Amino acid sequence: MTVPLFDTSAPLTALREQLRAAVNRVLDSERYILGPEVQAFEREFAEYCGTSHAVGVANGTEAITIALRAMGIGPGDEVIVPSFTFYASAEAIPPTGATPVFCDVDPDTYCVTAETVRAALTPRTKAVIAVHLFGNVAPVAEIQQLGVPVLEDAAQAAGSICTTGRPGALGTAATFSFFPSKNLGCFGDGGIITTSDEQIAERARVLRFHGSRDKVTYQQIGYNSRLDELQAAVLRVQLPHLDAWADGRRQAAEHYEEAGLGELVTLPKPVAGSAPAWHLYVISHPQIVRIEAALADAGVGRKAYYRTPVHLQAPMGQWAGNVQLPATERVAADHLAIPMSPVLTREQAEEVLAAVRRAA
Ligand SMILES: Cc1ncc(COP(=O)(O)O)c(C=O)c1O
């Protein structure tokens, strides 16, 4: 038996008829862009997160650029961002005119902390992007105490929760990706911005439609960046199941813990007060390359997502200077994602463990 790295198909099996009906509803409506499905999904997703507003956009990358601009970030400003994240978290900053400033992460949680952010603060800092990496929940409230607005990059954290609420409602604004493999995925590209700030929501709505409020006069250079009706319709079918899928992901993590994986490798640690819906289950070990090879031999899915951290990627060199991020460089070298999905069984966890044991 092989264990896949993720399983986007099994959770949707029971929903296939509903999904087909949703697609047909859009086809029959002949409304494809910014219609009733998007409006309804925006309402439902805002309610799920606990915010007053949600603004559907084309993907999670443009969600970050648009949210930053809606928060008033622009040329001359600095935005702090971790380097241990998907490239897009930082790539979305320069299009606003601001510059990325890279900060370190806590190697146990893979998330930024108030301390790692503090080390990167300057008088030009205008925002912090707190990435809820792998589904863990970055300590937004502690970072906010530094006095800087926080944009949550919650692309990987739909379904996670912490004592102060859900990702999406913890910072000044937040962004999500609905890329198909995400905890809540659509059938193409999609994204959303959540906020309880009326002005930010309104600016984001204008920016996603070419910088226009009335669609005939244009106030600023914006974007063509909209969630479409088909994607909104399939997301509406799935949203009511997100919490159950998140529980399945937590259960999968428990399978690994109970099987004893933590005796062989370092397991990801939830940030204090959080219950992550693990999007990726990322272990670390000084001999990770050997473990990676053993998993490959056993037919077990695995992937080192961020071997080269973002500040060492060529286009970021102009902003990286000689920043020292020791924890980032260590976890970049040592990490490995192993199978995780809402339907991962105890048997599958034990199969992964057996393969790790052969190498660790
Ligand atoms: C942490 C993080 N930020 C941003 C993004 C960008 O989202 P998208 O692929 O929808 O543009 C992703 C998606 O892969 C991500 O994982």
Short mmCIF file of C-alpha atoms and ligand atoms in Angstrom, two decimals:
data_model
loop_
_atom_site.label_atom_id
_atom_site.label_comp_id
_atom_site.label_asym_id
_atom_site.label_seq_id
_atom_site.Cartn_x
_atom_site.Cartn_y
_atom_site.Cartn_z
CA MET A 1 0.00 0.00 0.00
CA THR A 2 1.31 3.43 -0.83
CA VAL A 3 0.30 6.45 1.22
CA PRO A 4 -0.28 9.61 -0.85
CA LEU A 5 1.07 12.96 0.33
CA PHE A 6 -2.47 14.35 0.28
CA ASP A 7 -5.90 13.19 -0.82
CA THR A 8 -8.13 15.83 -2.38
CA SER A 9 -10.47 13.30 -3.92
CA ALA A 10 -11.81 11.09 -1.07
CA PRO A 11 -13.34 13.96 0.96
CA LEU A 12 -15.33 15.07 -2.11
CA THR A 13 -16.72 11.65 -3.02
CA ALA A 14 -19.94 12.09 -1.07
CA LEU A 15 -20.41 15.62 -2.45
CA ARG A 16 -20.08 14.90 -6.16
CA GLU A 17 -23.81 15.17 -6.94
CA GLN A 18 -24.13 18.41 -4.98
CA LEU A 19 -21.08 19.79 -6.76
CA ARG A 20 -22.51 18.90 -10.17
CA ALA A 21 -25.81 20.54 -9.20
CA ALA A 22 -23.94 23.70 -8.14
CA VAL A 23 -22.11 23.87 -11.47
CA ASN A 24 -25.39 23.35 -13.34
CA ARG A 25 -27.03 26.12 -11.30
CA VAL A 26 -24.37 28.56 -12.48
CA LEU A 27 -24.65 27.31 -16.06
CA ASP A 28 -28.41 27.85 -15.97
CA SER A 29 -28.06 31.29 -14.39
CA GLU A 30 -25.68 32.47 -17.14
CA ARG A 31 -24.06 34.71 -14.53
CA TYR A 32 -20.33 33.98 -14.36
CA ILE A 33 -18.61 36.97 -12.75
CA LEU A 34 -19.53 38.74 -9.48
CA GLY A 35 -23.06 37.41 -9.21
CA PRO A 36 -25.22 35.87 -6.48
CA GLU A 37 -22.93 32.87 -5.79
CA VAL A 38 -19.95 35.09 -5.01
CA GLN A 39 -22.09 37.39 -2.87
CA ALA A 40 -23.50 34.45 -0.93
CA PHE A 41 -20.11 32.79 -0.48
CA GLU A 42 -18.59 36.07 0.73
CA ARG A 43 -21.35 36.30 3.35
CA GLU A 44 -21.00 32.68 4.40
CA PHE A 45 -17.20 32.74 4.57
CA ALA A 46 -17.16 36.00 6.58
CA GLU A 47 -19.63 34.45 9.00
CA TYR A 48 -17.49 31.31 9.26
CA CYS A 49 -14.38 33.34 10.08
CA GLY A 50 -16.17 35.78 12.35
CA THR A 51 -15.56 38.94 10.30
CA SER A 52 -17.93 41.57 8.94
CA HIS A 53 -16.63 41.35 5.37
CA ALA A 54 -15.11 38.99 2.83
CA VAL A 55 -14.04 40.01 -0.66
CA GLY A 56 -13.54 37.24 -3.21
CA VAL A 57 -10.51 37.61 -5.50
CA ALA A 58 -8.75 35.57 -8.19
CA ASN A 59 -6.15 33.81 -6.02
CA GLY A 60 -4.31 33.93 -2.70
CA THR A 61 -1.35 35.86 -4.10
CA GLU A 62 -3.37 38.79 -5.44
CA ALA A 63 -5.40 38.64 -2.22
CA ILE A 64 -2.22 39.66 -0.35
CA THR A 65 -1.29 42.47 -2.77
CA ILE A 66 -4.83 43.86 -2.77
CA ALA A 67 -5.23 43.55 1.01
CA LEU A 68 -1.93 45.36 1.61
CA ARG A 69 -2.93 48.18 -0.74
CA ALA A 70 -6.37 48.34 0.89
CA MET A 71 -4.56 48.69 4.24
CA GLY A 72 -2.79 51.75 2.81
CA ILE A 73 0.61 50.14 2.14
CA GLY A 74 2.56 51.69 -0.74
CA PRO A 75 5.88 52.98 -2.04
CA GLY A 76 8.46 53.70 0.67
CA ASP A 77 6.85 51.35 3.19
CA GLU A 78 8.33 48.16 4.58
CA VAL A 79 6.36 44.97 5.18
CA ILE A 80 7.82 42.29 7.44
CA VAL A 81 7.37 38.75 6.16
CA PRO A 82 8.87 35.40 7.15
CA SER A 83 11.31 33.82 4.73
CA PHE A 84 10.21 30.28 5.61
CA THR A 85 6.92 30.29 3.68
CA PHE A 86 5.61 29.85 0.15
CA TYR A 87 7.28 32.35 -2.19
CA ALA A 88 3.98 34.18 -2.85
CA SER A 89 3.80 35.55 0.73
CA ALA A 90 6.74 37.83 -0.14
CA GLU A 91 6.23 38.06 -3.91
CA ALA A 92 2.91 39.84 -3.30
CA ILE A 93 4.62 42.78 -1.54
CA PRO A 94 6.68 44.53 -4.30
CA PRO A 95 3.63 45.07 -6.57
CA THR A 96 2.31 47.44 -3.87
CA GLY A 97 5.48 49.54 -4.14
CA ALA A 98 6.57 48.51 -0.63
CA THR A 99 9.63 46.39 0.12
CA PRO A 100 9.74 43.02 1.90
CA VAL A 101 11.83 42.78 5.07
CA PHE A 102 12.52 39.18 6.00
CA CYS A 103 12.19 37.84 9.53
CA ASP A 104 12.91 34.52 11.20
CA VAL A 105 10.49 31.88 12.52
CA ASP A 106 10.19 29.76 15.63
CA PRO A 107 11.74 26.44 14.51
CA ASP A 108 9.26 24.44 16.63
CA THR A 109 6.07 25.98 15.17
CA TYR A 110 7.46 27.23 11.81
CA CYS A 111 5.60 30.51 12.47
CA VAL A 112 6.72 34.08 13.15
CA THR A 113 6.67 35.28 16.77
CA ALA A 114 6.64 38.73 18.39
CA GLU A 115 10.41 38.32 18.98
CA THR A 116 11.28 37.42 15.39
CA VAL A 117 9.13 40.30 14.11
CA ARG A 118 10.61 42.77 16.62
CA ALA A 119 14.10 42.06 15.27
CA ALA A 120 12.99 43.24 11.81
CA LEU A 121 11.09 46.40 12.84
CA THR A 122 12.25 49.77 11.51
CA PRO A 123 10.58 53.20 11.49
CA ARG A 124 9.36 52.37 7.95
CA THR A 125 7.56 49.17 8.97
CA LYS A 126 3.89 49.57 8.00
CA ALA A 127 2.62 45.98 8.29
CA VAL A 128 3.55 42.43 9.21
CA ILE A 129 2.44 39.41 7.21
CA ALA A 130 1.85 36.67 9.77
CA VAL A 131 1.80 33.42 7.80
CA HIS A 132 -0.20 30.64 9.47
CA LEU A 133 2.23 28.14 8.01
CA PHE A 134 1.16 24.54 7.45
CA GLY A 135 -2.14 25.34 9.23
CA ASN A 136 -0.50 26.37 12.51
CA VAL A 137 -1.81 29.68 13.90
CA ALA A 138 0.79 32.44 14.27
CA PRO A 139 0.48 34.43 17.54
CA VAL A 140 -1.23 37.46 15.98
CA ALA A 141 -2.33 39.11 19.26
CA GLU A 142 1.27 39.15 20.57
CA ILE A 143 2.57 40.60 17.30
CA GLN A 144 -0.11 43.30 17.32
CA GLN A 145 1.20 44.43 20.70
CA LEU A 146 4.27 45.70 18.83
CA GLY A 147 1.92 48.36 17.44
CA VAL A 148 2.04 47.28 13.77
CA PRO A 149 -0.99 46.18 11.73
CA VAL A 150 -1.01 42.47 10.95
CA LEU A 151 -2.14 40.91 7.68
CA GLU A 152 -2.70 37.18 8.19
CA ASP A 153 -1.63 34.99 5.30
CA ALA A 154 -4.10 32.23 6.08
CA ALA A 155 -3.72 30.43 2.72
CA GLN A 156 -2.88 27.19 4.52
CA ALA A 157 -5.05 27.62 7.61
CA ALA A 158 -8.73 27.34 6.69
CA GLY A 159 -10.35 25.28 9.46
CA SER A 160 -7.71 26.08 12.10
CA ILE A 161 -8.73 27.79 15.32
CA CYS A 162 -7.17 29.37 18.40
CA THR A 163 -8.41 30.66 21.73
CA THR A 164 -9.07 34.14 20.30
CA GLY A 165 -10.90 32.98 17.17
CA ARG A 166 -10.32 31.70 13.69
CA PRO A 167 -7.62 32.70 11.22
CA GLY A 168 -9.23 35.36 9.10
CA ALA A 169 -10.48 37.31 12.12
CA LEU A 170 -7.28 37.70 14.16
CA GLY A 171 -5.49 40.55 12.37
CA THR A 172 -6.41 43.81 10.63
CA ALA A 173 -7.18 41.73 7.54
CA ALA A 174 -6.46 38.24 6.27
CA THR A 175 -6.08 36.41 3.00
CA PHE A 176 -6.90 32.85 1.91
CA SER A 177 -6.13 30.75 -1.15
CA PHE A 178 -8.60 28.23 -2.55
CA PHE A 179 -5.98 26.47 -4.71
CA PRO A 180 -7.38 22.93 -5.18
CA SER A 181 -5.06 21.20 -2.68
CA LYS A 182 -5.77 23.66 0.15
CA ASN A 183 -7.90 22.74 3.21
CA LEU A 184 -10.80 24.42 1.39
CA GLY A 185 -10.09 24.21 -2.32
CA CYS A 186 -11.99 25.16 -5.46
CA PHE A 187 -11.71 23.73 -8.98
CA GLY A 188 -9.19 26.23 -10.28
CA ASP A 189 -7.70 29.36 -8.73
CA GLY A 190 -9.50 31.43 -6.13
CA GLY A 191 -8.86 33.56 -3.07
CA ILE A 192 -10.54 35.83 -0.55
CA ILE A 193 -9.77 38.74 1.78
CA THR A 194 -11.48 38.91 5.17
CA THR A 195 -11.65 41.91 7.47
CA SER A 196 -13.98 43.64 9.90
CA ASP A 197 -12.74 47.06 8.73
CA GLU A 198 -15.38 48.57 6.45
CA GLN A 199 -12.91 50.87 4.68
CA ILE A 200 -10.42 48.11 3.92
CA ALA A 201 -13.20 45.92 2.54
CA GLU A 202 -14.52 48.73 0.35
CA ARG A 203 -11.02 49.56 -0.99
CA ALA A 204 -10.42 45.88 -1.74
CA ARG A 205 -13.71 45.68 -3.66
CA VAL A 206 -12.68 48.67 -5.75
CA LEU A 207 -9.15 47.37 -6.34
CA ARG A 208 -10.35 43.93 -7.50
CA PHE A 209 -12.40 45.61 -10.23
CA HIS A 210 -9.82 47.78 -12.04
CA GLY A 211 -9.90 50.46 -9.34
CA SER A 212 -13.50 51.35 -10.16
CA ARG A 213 -16.54 51.74 -7.96
CA ASP A 214 -19.17 52.23 -10.67
CA LYS A 215 -17.44 50.24 -13.46
CA VAL A 216 -17.35 53.27 -15.78
CA THR A 217 -15.01 55.68 -14.00
CA TYR A 218 -11.61 54.61 -12.65
CA GLN A 219 -10.06 56.09 -9.51
CA GLN A 220 -6.78 54.18 -9.44
CA ILE A 221 -4.75 51.45 -11.09
CA GLY A 222 -6.34 48.27 -9.84
CA TYR A 223 -6.58 44.64 -10.91
CA ASN A 224 -8.85 42.29 -12.74
CA SER A 225 -8.94 39.90 -9.77
CA ARG A 226 -12.26 38.29 -9.04
CA LEU A 227 -13.47 35.01 -7.64
CA ASP A 228 -15.84 33.65 -10.28
CA GLU A 229 -19.35 32.26 -9.87
CA LEU A 230 -18.41 28.65 -10.63
CA GLN A 231 -15.69 28.63 -7.99
CA ALA A 232 -17.94 30.35 -5.44
CA ALA A 233 -20.69 27.80 -6.10
CA VAL A 234 -18.41 24.80 -5.49
CA LEU A 235 -16.91 26.47 -2.41
CA ARG A 236 -20.42 26.94 -0.99
CA VAL A 237 -21.01 23.19 -1.22
CA GLN A 238 -17.76 22.48 0.62
CA LEU A 239 -17.69 25.15 3.34
CA PRO A 240 -20.22 23.36 5.62
CA HIS A 241 -17.82 20.37 5.67
CA LEU A 242 -14.64 22.32 6.46
CA ASP A 243 -14.82 21.79 10.22
CA ALA A 244 -15.28 18.02 9.86
CA TRP A 245 -12.33 17.89 7.45
CA ALA A 246 -10.27 19.97 9.91
CA ASP A 247 -11.13 17.46 12.65
CA GLY A 248 -9.96 14.69 10.29
CA ARG A 249 -6.63 16.48 9.88
CA ARG A 250 -6.25 16.80 13.67
CA GLN A 251 -7.11 13.12 14.00
CA ALA A 252 -4.44 12.24 11.43
CA ALA A 253 -1.87 14.16 13.53
CA GLU A 254 -3.03 12.17 16.56
CA HIS A 255 -2.48 8.93 14.65
CA TYR A 256 1.15 9.94 14.06
CA GLU A 257 1.59 10.94 17.71
CA GLU A 258 -0.02 7.80 19.10
CA ALA A 259 2.00 5.60 16.74
CA GLY A 260 5.15 7.09 18.30
CA LEU A 261 6.51 9.12 15.37
CA GLY A 262 7.67 11.78 17.83
CA GLU A 263 10.27 9.35 19.21
CA LEU A 264 12.00 9.25 15.82
CA VAL A 265 11.67 12.78 14.42
CA THR A 266 10.58 16.24 15.59
CA LEU A 267 6.84 16.73 15.10
CA PRO A 268 5.28 20.13 14.35
CA LYS A 269 4.24 21.94 17.54
CA PRO A 270 0.94 23.84 17.66
CA VAL A 271 1.37 27.48 18.67
CA ALA A 272 0.16 27.88 22.29
CA GLY A 273 -3.65 28.09 22.37
CA SER A 274 -4.14 26.84 18.81
CA ALA A 275 -5.75 23.75 17.30
CA PRO A 276 -4.26 23.62 13.79
CA ALA A 277 -6.10 21.99 10.89
CA TRP A 278 -2.76 20.76 9.55
CA HIS A 279 -2.60 21.58 5.85
CA LEU A 280 0.82 19.95 5.61
CA TYR A 281 2.26 17.75 8.33
CA VAL A 282 5.90 18.74 8.46
CA ILE A 283 8.50 16.83 10.46
CA SER A 284 12.15 17.72 10.91
CA HIS A 285 15.30 15.73 11.51
CA PRO A 286 19.04 16.40 11.02
CA GLN A 287 19.22 13.37 8.67
CA ILE A 288 16.09 14.28 6.73
CA VAL A 289 17.55 13.33 3.35
CA ARG A 290 17.94 9.73 4.53
CA ILE A 291 14.33 9.72 5.77
CA GLU A 292 13.16 11.22 2.48
CA ALA A 293 14.88 8.37 0.60
CA ALA A 294 13.37 5.70 2.88
CA LEU A 295 9.87 7.12 2.34
CA ALA A 296 10.47 7.15 -1.42
CA ASP A 297 11.57 3.49 -1.30
CA ALA A 298 8.39 2.59 0.61
CA GLY A 299 6.15 4.47 -1.85
CA VAL A 300 5.14 7.03 0.76
CA GLY A 301 4.36 10.58 -0.42
CA ARG A 302 6.74 13.25 0.89
CA LYS A 303 7.94 16.69 -0.17
CA ALA A 304 10.42 19.27 1.04
CA TYR A 305 8.37 22.35 0.21
CA TYR A 306 10.76 25.15 1.09
CA ARG A 307 14.36 23.83 0.87
CA THR A 308 15.50 27.24 -0.38
CA PRO A 309 13.95 29.90 1.84
CA VAL A 310 12.42 32.91 0.13
CA HIS A 311 15.17 35.42 1.01
CA LEU A 312 17.68 33.19 -0.83
CA GLN A 313 15.57 33.02 -4.02
CA ALA A 314 17.20 35.09 -6.79
CA PRO A 315 14.52 37.79 -7.31
CA MET A 316 14.48 38.53 -3.55
CA GLY A 317 18.25 39.18 -3.38
CA GLN A 318 17.70 42.92 -3.85
CA TRP A 319 15.74 43.03 -0.56
CA ALA A 320 17.53 40.32 1.42
CA GLY A 321 20.79 42.22 2.04
CA ASN A 322 22.83 40.10 4.42
CA VAL A 323 19.96 39.30 6.75
CA GLN A 324 20.75 36.41 9.10
CA LEU A 325 17.87 33.99 9.69
CA PRO A 326 19.43 30.98 11.45
CA ALA A 327 16.20 29.19 12.41
CA THR A 328 14.83 29.60 8.88
CA GLU A 329 17.98 28.16 7.32
CA ARG A 330 17.93 25.21 9.72
CA VAL A 331 14.28 24.27 9.18
CA ALA A 332 14.65 24.83 5.44
CA ALA A 333 17.39 22.18 5.47
CA ASP A 334 15.72 19.77 7.92
CA HIS A 335 11.99 19.74 7.10
CA LEU A 336 9.85 17.30 5.18
CA ALA A 337 6.09 17.11 4.64
CA ILE A 338 4.67 13.61 5.12
CA PRO A 339 1.17 12.38 4.23
CA MET A 340 -1.71 14.43 5.67
CA SER A 341 -5.38 14.54 4.75
CA PRO A 342 -8.79 14.51 6.47
CA VAL A 343 -9.03 10.77 5.72
CA LEU A 344 -5.55 9.53 6.74
CA THR A 345 -5.98 6.33 8.78
CA ARG A 346 -4.08 4.91 11.73
CA GLU A 347 -2.84 2.10 9.46
CA GLN A 348 -1.46 4.59 6.98
CA ALA A 349 0.24 6.52 9.81
CA GLU A 350 1.85 3.28 10.96
CA GLU A 351 3.05 2.56 7.45
CA VAL A 352 4.70 5.98 7.30
CA LEU A 353 6.22 5.37 10.74
CA ALA A 354 7.66 2.00 9.66
CA ALA A 355 9.38 3.65 6.69
CA VAL A 356 10.77 6.46 8.89
CA ARG A 357 12.01 3.89 11.43
CA ARG A 358 14.08 2.20 8.72
CA ALA A 359 16.03 5.45 8.25
CA ALA A 360 15.97 7.38 11.55
C1 LIG B 1 1.35 30.56 2.51
C2 LIG B 1 0.79 30.86 1.15
N1 LIG B 1 0.61 32.14 0.78
C3 LIG B 1 0.10 32.47 -0.41
C4 LIG B 1 -0.26 31.51 -1.33
C5 LIG B 1 -0.74 31.93 -2.68
O1 LIG B 1 -1.98 31.45 -3.03
P1 LIG B 1 -2.38 31.20 -4.56
O2 LIG B 1 -1.65 30.00 -5.05
O3 LIG B 1 -3.86 31.00 -4.53
O4 LIG B 1 -2.01 32.43 -5.32
C6 LIG B 1 -0.13 30.16 -0.99
C7 LIG B 1 -0.58 29.11 -1.92
O5 LIG B 1 0.02 28.23 -2.37
C8 LIG B 1 0.44 29.82 0.28
O6 LIG B 1 0.63 28.55 0.63
#
